[in-house]
Coordinates of C-alpha atoms in Angstrom, one line a residue:
Chain A
M1 CA 0.0 0.0 0.0
K2 CA 1.4 3.4 -0.9
Q3 CA 2.4 5.9 1.7
F4 CA 0.4 9.1 2.1
S5 CA 1.9 12.4 3.3
N6 CA 0.7 14.0 6.5
T7 CA -0.9 16.9 4.5
Y8 CA -2.9 14.3 2.6
I9 CA -4.1 12.6 5.8
F10 CA -5.2 16.0 7.2
I11 CA -7.1 17.0 4.1
F12 CA -8.6 13.5 3.8
S13 CA -9.8 13.6 7.4
L14 CA -11.1 17.1 7.1
L15 CA -13.1 16.3 4.0
M16 CA -14.4 13.1 5.5
V17 CA -15.6 14.8 8.7
V18 CA -17.2 17.7 6.8
T19 CA -19.0 15.4 4.4
V20 CA -20.3 13.1 7.1
A21 CA -21.4 16.0 9.3
T22 CA -23.2 17.6 6.4
I23 CA -25.1 14.4 5.4
L24 CA -26.1 13.6 9.0
S25 CA -27.3 17.1 9.9
V26 CA -29.3 17.5 6.7
V27 CA -30.9 14.1 7.2
A28 CA -31.6 14.9 10.9
M29 CA -33.1 18.3 10.1
Q30 CA -35.3 16.9 7.3
L31 CA -36.6 14.1 9.4
Q32 CA -37.1 16.0 12.6
P33 CA -40.7 17.2 12.0
M34 CA -41.7 13.6 11.3
Q35 CA -39.9 12.3 14.4
K36 CA -41.5 15.0 16.6
K37 CA -45.0 14.1 15.3
N38 CA -44.3 10.4 16.0
I39 CA -43.2 11.2 19.5
E40 CA -46.3 13.3 20.1
T41 CA -48.6 10.6 18.7
N42 CA -46.8 8.0 20.7
K43 CA -47.3 10.0 23.9
K44 CA -51.0 10.3 23.2
Q45 CA -51.2 6.6 22.5
N46 CA -49.4 5.9 25.8
I47 CA -51.8 8.2 27.7
L48 CA -54.7 6.3 26.1
L49 CA -53.2 3.0 27.0
S50 CA -53.3 3.9 30.7
L51 CA -57.1 4.1 30.2
N52 CA -56.8 0.6 28.6
I53 CA -57.7 2.0 25.2
E54 CA -55.7 0.6 22.3
S55 CA -55.2 3.0 19.4
N56 CA -53.0 3.0 16.3
K57 CA -51.1 5.9 15.0
D58 CA -53.8 6.9 12.6
N59 CA -56.7 7.3 15.0
A60 CA -54.6 8.2 18.2
L61 CA -55.2 11.9 17.8
D62 CA -59.0 11.6 17.4
Q63 CA -59.2 9.1 20.2
Y64 CA -57.1 11.3 22.4
D65 CA -59.5 14.3 21.8
K66 CA -62.4 12.0 22.5
Y67 CA -61.3 10.5 25.8
I68 CA -59.0 13.0 27.4
T69 CA -61.4 15.7 28.4
D70 CA -59.2 18.0 30.5
S71 CA -55.7 18.5 31.6
Y72 CA -54.2 20.9 34.1
V73 CA -51.0 21.5 36.2
I74 CA -50.9 21.8 39.9
N75 CA -48.2 22.6 42.5
S76 CA -47.4 20.3 45.4
E77 CA -50.1 22.1 47.6
G78 CA -52.7 21.2 45.1
E79 CA -53.2 24.7 43.7
R80 CA -53.8 24.9 40.0
L81 CA -51.1 26.7 38.0
E82 CA -52.7 28.8 35.3
G83 CA -51.3 29.2 31.9
V84 CA -49.2 26.0 31.9
D85 CA -50.0 23.3 29.3
A86 CA -49.9 19.9 30.9
F87 CA -48.8 18.2 27.7
S88 CA -45.7 20.4 27.4
V89 CA -44.4 19.9 30.9
D90 CA -41.0 18.2 30.6
L91 CA -41.0 15.6 33.4
S92 CA -37.3 14.9 33.1
K93 CA -36.8 18.4 34.4
E94 CA -39.5 18.3 37.1
I95 CA -38.5 15.0 38.8
V96 CA -35.0 16.3 39.8
K97 CA -36.6 19.2 41.7
P98 CA -37.7 18.9 45.4
F99 CA -41.4 18.1 45.8
E100 CA -42.4 21.7 46.7
E101 CA -41.1 23.1 43.5
R102 CA -42.4 20.6 41.0
R103 CA -45.1 21.4 38.5
L104 CA -47.4 18.4 38.5
P105 CA -49.5 17.7 35.3
I106 CA -52.8 15.8 35.5
Y107 CA -54.9 14.6 32.6
V108 CA -58.6 13.8 33.1
G109 CA -59.9 10.9 31.1
T110 CA -63.5 10.1 30.6
V111 CA -64.6 6.6 29.6
G112 CA -68.3 6.2 29.5
D113 CA -69.5 8.1 32.6
S114 CA -66.6 7.3 34.8
T115 CA -63.8 9.8 35.3
Q116 CA -60.1 8.8 35.7
Y117 CA -57.2 11.0 36.7
I118 CA -54.0 10.3 34.8
I119 CA -50.6 11.0 36.4
P120 CA -47.5 11.0 34.2
I121 CA -44.5 9.3 35.8
R122 CA -40.8 9.1 35.0
G123 CA -37.8 7.5 36.6
K124 CA -34.6 5.5 36.1
G125 CA -34.3 2.0 34.6
L126 CA -31.1 0.0 34.3
W127 CA -29.8 1.7 31.1
G128 CA -31.8 4.8 30.7
P129 CA -35.0 6.6 31.6
I130 CA -38.3 4.8 32.0
W131 CA -41.7 6.6 32.1
G132 CA -45.3 6.0 31.9
Y133 CA -48.8 7.0 32.9
I134 CA -50.9 5.8 35.8
A135 CA -54.7 6.3 35.8
L136 CA -56.5 6.5 39.1
K137 CA -60.2 6.0 39.5
S138 CA -62.3 8.8 40.9
D139 CA -61.6 7.6 44.4
Y140 CA -58.0 8.9 43.8
N141 CA -56.8 5.5 45.2
T142 CA -57.6 2.5 43.0
I143 CA -55.5 2.1 39.8
Y144 CA -57.6 2.0 36.7
G145 CA -54.7 1.3 34.3
T146 CA -51.1 1.9 33.7
N147 CA -48.6 2.2 30.8
F148 CA -44.9 2.0 31.0
S149 CA -42.3 2.8 28.3
H150 CA -38.5 2.8 28.3
D151 CA -35.7 4.1 26.3
S152 CA -33.1 1.3 26.4
E153 CA -34.0 -1.5 28.7
T154 CA -32.8 -5.0 27.8
P155 CA -35.4 -6.8 25.5
G156 CA -36.9 -9.9 27.1
L157 CA -35.7 -8.7 30.6
G158 CA -36.2 -5.1 31.7
A159 CA -38.1 -4.2 28.6
E160 CA -40.9 -6.5 29.7
I161 CA -42.3 -3.6 31.7
A162 CA -43.6 -2.2 28.4
T163 CA -45.8 -5.3 27.9
R164 CA -49.5 -5.2 28.6
Q165 CA -49.0 -8.4 30.6
F166 CA -46.9 -6.6 33.2
Q167 CA -49.0 -3.5 33.2
K168 CA -52.3 -5.2 33.6
Q169 CA -51.1 -6.5 37.0
F170 CA -51.6 -3.0 38.4
I171 CA -55.3 -2.7 37.6
G172 CA -57.3 -2.7 40.9
K173 CA -54.3 -2.1 43.1
K174 CA -54.5 0.7 45.7
I175 CA -51.9 3.4 46.5
F176 CA -53.3 4.3 49.9
N177 CA -53.6 1.8 52.8
E178 CA -56.6 1.4 55.1
E179 CA -55.2 4.1 57.5
D180 CA -55.1 6.4 54.5
E181 CA -51.4 6.5 54.3
F182 CA -49.6 6.6 51.0
V183 CA -47.9 3.3 50.4
S184 CA -47.6 3.2 46.6
V185 CA -47.5 -0.2 44.8
D186 CA -44.4 -2.4 45.3
V187 CA -42.9 -4.3 42.5
V188 CA -41.7 -7.5 44.3
K189 CA -38.8 -9.6 43.1
G190 CA -39.8 -13.3 43.0
G191 CA -43.5 -12.6 43.0
A192 CA -46.0 -10.7 45.1
P193 CA -48.4 -12.7 47.4
S194 CA -51.6 -13.3 45.5
G195 CA -54.3 -10.8 46.2
A196 CA -51.9 -8.3 47.9
P197 CA -53.5 -4.8 47.4
H198 CA -50.2 -2.9 47.2
A199 CA -47.9 -5.2 45.3
V200 CA -47.3 -6.8 41.9
D201 CA -44.8 -9.3 40.5
G202 CA -41.4 -8.0 39.3
V203 CA -39.9 -9.0 36.0
S204 CA -37.6 -12.0 36.3
G205 CA -34.2 -11.1 35.1
G206 CA -35.2 -7.5 35.2
T207 CA -34.6 -6.7 38.8
I208 CA -33.1 -3.3 38.5
T209 CA -35.7 -2.2 36.0
S210 CA -38.4 -3.5 38.3
K211 CA -36.9 -1.6 41.2
G212 CA -36.9 1.5 39.0
V213 CA -40.6 1.1 38.4
D214 CA -41.1 0.7 42.1
S215 CA -39.2 3.8 43.1
M216 CA -40.6 5.8 40.2
L217 CA -44.1 5.2 41.4
E218 CA -43.2 6.1 45.0
D219 CA -41.3 9.2 44.1
V220 CA -43.5 10.7 41.5
I221 CA -46.9 10.0 43.0
G222 CA -45.4 11.0 46.3
A223 CA -45.4 14.6 45.2
Y224 CA -49.2 14.4 44.4
V225 CA -50.1 13.0 47.8
P226 CA -51.2 16.3 49.4
Y227 CA -53.5 17.0 46.5
L228 CA -54.8 13.4 46.3
K229 CA -55.6 13.4 50.0
E230 CA -57.4 16.7 49.8
M231 CA -59.5 15.4 47.0
R232 CA -60.2 12.2 48.9
N233 CA -61.3 14.1 51.9
K234 CA -63.6 16.3 49.8
K235 CA -65.2 13.1 48.5
S236 CA -65.9 11.5 51.8
Chain B
M1 CA -19.8 -11.7 -22.0
S2 CA -16.2 -10.8 -22.7
Q3 CA -13.5 -13.1 -21.5
D4 CA -11.6 -10.6 -19.3
K5 CA -14.7 -9.5 -17.4
E6 CA -15.9 -11.8 -14.6
P7 CA -19.6 -12.6 -14.6
L8 CA -21.5 -11.0 -11.7
F9 CA -22.5 -14.3 -10.2
S10 CA -19.4 -16.3 -11.0
A11 CA -18.5 -19.4 -8.9
K12 CA -15.9 -17.3 -7.1
N13 CA -18.4 -14.6 -6.2
M14 CA -21.1 -17.0 -5.1
R15 CA -18.5 -18.5 -2.7
L16 CA -18.2 -15.1 -1.1
L17 CA -21.9 -15.2 -0.4
K18 CA -22.2 -18.8 0.7
E19 CA -19.1 -19.5 2.6
P20 CA -19.9 -17.3 5.6
L21 CA -23.2 -19.2 6.0
D22 CA -21.4 -22.4 6.9
D23 CA -17.7 -22.9 6.4
S24 CA -16.5 -19.6 7.6
N25 CA -19.5 -18.5 9.7
P26 CA -18.6 -15.4 11.6
I27 CA -20.1 -16.6 14.8
T28 CA -19.7 -20.3 15.0
V29 CA -16.3 -20.6 13.1
Q30 CA -14.6 -17.3 13.6
V31 CA -16.3 -16.7 16.9
L32 CA -16.8 -13.0 16.3
G33 CA -19.8 -10.8 17.2
I34 CA -20.6 -13.0 20.2
C35 CA -21.4 -10.1 22.5
S36 CA -24.4 -8.9 20.5
A37 CA -25.4 -12.5 19.8
L38 CA -25.7 -13.0 23.6
A39 CA -27.4 -9.7 24.3
I40 CA -30.2 -9.4 21.9
T41 CA -31.4 -13.0 21.3
V42 CA -33.9 -13.3 24.1
K43 CA -36.7 -13.0 21.6
L44 CA -37.1 -13.9 17.9
E45 CA -38.3 -10.5 16.7
P46 CA -35.4 -8.3 17.8
S47 CA -33.0 -11.0 16.6
L48 CA -34.4 -10.8 13.1
V49 CA -34.6 -7.0 12.9
M50 CA -31.0 -6.8 14.2
A51 CA -30.0 -9.3 11.5
L52 CA -31.6 -7.2 8.8
S53 CA -30.1 -4.0 10.1
V54 CA -26.6 -5.6 10.2
I55 CA -27.0 -6.8 6.6
F56 CA -27.8 -3.3 5.5
V57 CA -25.0 -1.6 7.4
M58 CA -22.4 -4.3 6.5
A59 CA -23.2 -4.3 2.8
V60 CA -23.2 -0.6 2.4
S61 CA -20.1 0.1 4.5
N62 CA -18.2 -2.7 2.6
V63 CA -19.1 -1.0 -0.7
V64 CA -18.2 2.5 0.5
V65 CA -14.8 1.4 1.9
S66 CA -14.1 -0.6 -1.2
L67 CA -14.8 2.4 -3.4
L68 CA -12.5 4.5 -1.3
R69 CA -9.8 1.8 -0.8
A70 CA -7.2 3.5 -2.9
K71 CA -7.8 6.9 -1.2
I72 CA -7.9 5.9 2.4
P73 CA -4.5 6.6 4.1
P74 CA -3.5 3.3 5.8
R75 CA -2.5 5.1 9.0
I76 CA -6.0 6.3 9.8
R77 CA -7.9 3.5 8.1
I78 CA -9.5 2.3 11.3
I79 CA -10.9 5.7 12.1
V80 CA -12.2 6.0 8.6
Q81 CA -13.9 2.6 8.8
L82 CA -15.4 3.5 12.1
T83 CA -16.7 6.8 10.8
V84 CA -18.4 5.1 7.8
I85 CA -20.0 2.5 10.1
A86 CA -21.1 5.0 12.7
S87 CA -22.7 7.4 10.1
L88 CA -24.6 4.5 8.5
V89 CA -25.9 3.4 11.8
I90 CA -27.0 6.9 12.7
L91 CA -28.8 7.1 9.3
V92 CA -30.6 3.8 10.0
D93 CA -31.6 5.1 13.4
E94 CA -32.9 8.4 12.1
F95 CA -34.9 6.8 9.3
L96 CA -36.4 4.3 11.7
A97 CA -37.5 7.0 14.1
A98 CA -39.1 8.9 11.3
F99 CA -40.8 6.2 9.3
A100 CA -41.1 3.1 11.6
Y101 CA -41.3 4.6 15.0
E102 CA -42.6 1.4 16.7
V103 CA -39.8 -0.7 15.3
S104 CA -37.2 1.9 16.4
Q105 CA -38.6 1.8 19.9
Q106 CA -38.4 -1.9 20.1
L107 CA -34.8 -1.9 18.9
S108 CA -33.9 0.9 21.3
V109 CA -30.2 0.4 22.0
F110 CA -29.5 -2.3 19.5
V111 CA -29.2 0.0 16.5
G112 CA -26.4 1.8 18.3
L113 CA -24.8 -1.6 19.2
I114 CA -24.2 -2.3 15.5
I115 CA -21.3 0.2 15.6
T116 CA -19.5 -2.1 18.0
N117 CA -20.1 -5.2 16.0
C118 CA -16.6 -6.6 15.4
I119 CA -17.7 -8.6 12.3
I120 CA -18.4 -5.4 10.4
M121 CA -15.0 -3.9 11.1
G122 CA -13.4 -7.3 10.6
R123 CA -14.8 -7.6 7.1
L124 CA -13.9 -4.0 6.2
E125 CA -10.3 -4.6 7.3
A126 CA -9.9 -8.1 5.8
F127 CA -11.9 -7.8 2.6
A128 CA -13.3 -4.4 1.5
L129 CA -9.9 -2.7 1.7
G130 CA -8.4 -5.0 -0.9
N131 CA -11.3 -5.9 -3.2
K132 CA -13.6 -4.3 -5.8
P133 CA -17.1 -3.0 -4.8
W134 CA -19.2 -5.9 -6.1
P135 CA -17.3 -8.7 -4.4
A136 CA -17.2 -6.5 -1.3
F137 CA -21.0 -6.2 -1.4
L138 CA -21.4 -9.9 -1.7
D139 CA -19.0 -10.5 1.1
G140 CA -20.8 -8.1 3.3
V141 CA -24.2 -9.6 2.6
G142 CA -22.9 -13.1 3.1
N143 CA -21.2 -12.5 6.4
A144 CA -24.0 -10.5 7.8
A145 CA -26.4 -13.2 6.7
G146 CA -24.2 -15.8 8.3
Y147 CA -24.4 -13.8 11.5
G148 CA -28.1 -13.3 11.2
V149 CA -28.9 -17.0 10.7
I150 CA -27.3 -17.9 14.0
L151 CA -29.0 -14.9 15.7
V152 CA -32.4 -16.1 14.5
I153 CA -31.8 -19.7 15.5
V154 CA -30.6 -18.7 19.0
G155 CA -33.5 -16.2 19.3
F156 CA -36.0 -18.9 18.4
V157 CA -34.7 -21.4 20.9
R158 CA -34.4 -18.9 23.7
E159 CA -37.9 -17.4 23.2
L160 CA -39.4 -20.9 22.9
F161 CA -37.9 -22.3 26.1
G162 CA -37.5 -19.0 28.0
S163 CA -40.9 -17.5 27.5
G164 CA -43.0 -20.2 25.8
T165 CA -43.7 -17.9 22.9
I166 CA -42.6 -17.5 19.3
W167 CA -42.7 -13.9 17.9
G168 CA -44.8 -13.0 21.0
Y169 CA -47.5 -15.6 20.4
Q170 CA -48.0 -18.3 23.0
V171 CA -47.1 -21.7 21.5
I172 CA -46.7 -23.9 24.5
P173 CA -50.3 -24.8 25.4
E174 CA -51.8 -24.0 28.8
T175 CA -52.3 -27.7 29.5
F176 CA -48.5 -28.2 29.7
Y177 CA -48.3 -25.5 32.4
S178 CA -51.2 -27.1 34.3
V179 CA -49.3 -30.4 34.5
G180 CA -46.2 -28.7 35.9
Y181 CA -44.3 -27.5 32.9
E182 CA -42.5 -24.2 33.6
N183 CA -40.6 -21.8 31.4
N184 CA -36.9 -22.1 31.9
G185 CA -35.7 -18.8 33.3
L186 CA -32.1 -19.7 32.5
F187 CA -32.9 -19.3 28.8
I188 CA -33.7 -15.6 29.4
L189 CA -30.2 -14.9 30.8
P190 CA -27.1 -14.5 28.6
P191 CA -25.2 -17.7 29.7
M192 CA -27.8 -19.8 28.0
A193 CA -27.2 -18.0 24.7
L194 CA -23.6 -19.0 25.0
I195 CA -24.5 -22.6 25.6
T196 CA -27.0 -22.6 22.7
V197 CA -24.2 -21.2 20.4
G198 CA -21.9 -23.9 21.7
I199 CA -24.5 -26.6 20.8
I200 CA -24.9 -25.1 17.3
I201 CA -21.1 -25.2 16.9
W202 CA -21.1 -28.8 18.0
V203 CA -23.9 -29.8 15.5
Q204 CA -22.2 -27.8 12.7
R205 CA -18.9 -29.6 13.2
Y206 CA -20.6 -33.0 13.3
R207 CA -22.1 -32.3 9.9
N208 CA -19.2 -30.5 8.4
R209 CA -16.1 -32.6 9.2
K210 CA -13.6 -30.3 7.6
L211 CA -14.1 -27.7 10.4
I212 CA -12.7 -30.1 12.9
E213 CA -9.1 -29.3 13.9
E214 CA -6.5 -32.0 14.0
R215 CA -5.9 -33.4 17.4
Q216 CA -2.9 -31.9 19.1
I217 CA -1.0 -34.0 21.6

């Protein structure tokens, strides 16, 4: 193989880097609107899934407008914050703040004549962020449905949290115990005792992701507790 | 066809395509790319999509490097190869996110993992740098397919015994479970992929005697 001079190597690398950078940035910019739309549609699909409504990407927007009847943002004392769009609140920025400073979005879903309150959640898995939505019945206690997604959990192991099979376990579980204390729902390694009101089975082989779901529920819903309690008291 | 020009599908070219499927399989004979074969074969579907993505990246990067082979300075050839592979992988990732969002979500980290697949760099280094684009293309497709075949077999076995499903559908009937059959959790974990690959190597060598090394005393 022939030898190349240092000058040649510099020029070659420079040209290569510029070419590659140009191609990649043009492609990324061209595709960005479509990717954004996909992400938005997907978010709406995920919110609908927490109401146990399956949608595809063509009807997701219509379904969303039909079932999600209201959304608002509260602070940790349960006061509504005006002028903040729940859909645009970036949870990744909120969950690192202390409870008192968080802005807490709530979506209201109406299926038939029952009302559900959907809380978006976000936390840490093994390899990256995990997030989801949890819908509470109008008693602000019983779980109506859940949905979890992840960025990069191991398929077949941690990624199983994104399956309906795992998510359906949460239906009917309660986040407050009989003394009206917030206990969240535990994700138990090796399996929860059958009929336990505050526990579900973890994913075998996905222990760290399961723990992530467990602490995500506790941490994120924890910030809503004062509001949820207030609403519960108003009901009873 | 003229005498000096080799036909596109000559015996020699076909060998480039076929050999990696058996005689020089990147996983079972050269024992390359084991890391990704262990990580992503828990289920059949990701195994297949990974195989297809690797076929694309490997074929295109082999052609690109082969076209540039006289221009690439040998001293920085590894960096150049890596740049070519990484850019292709990013392109695949971007297009999936725009046009097949659900698939891209399922694949999550795997697409990025293609960059670190040693088979791709191995073929660029061993073949594409010294051969014309067409043979390089065949060599890329052949090797990636040889890798993909093993991935799909391992994915099939692990999903069947580990989860009782194939492609997400339950195939082991409920009656089996009611008489005490249980999914084997070991198959979900990476060590079982290694054992499965080991068994494939064993079977392959039993059928293909020329792969057996001479006994050394």
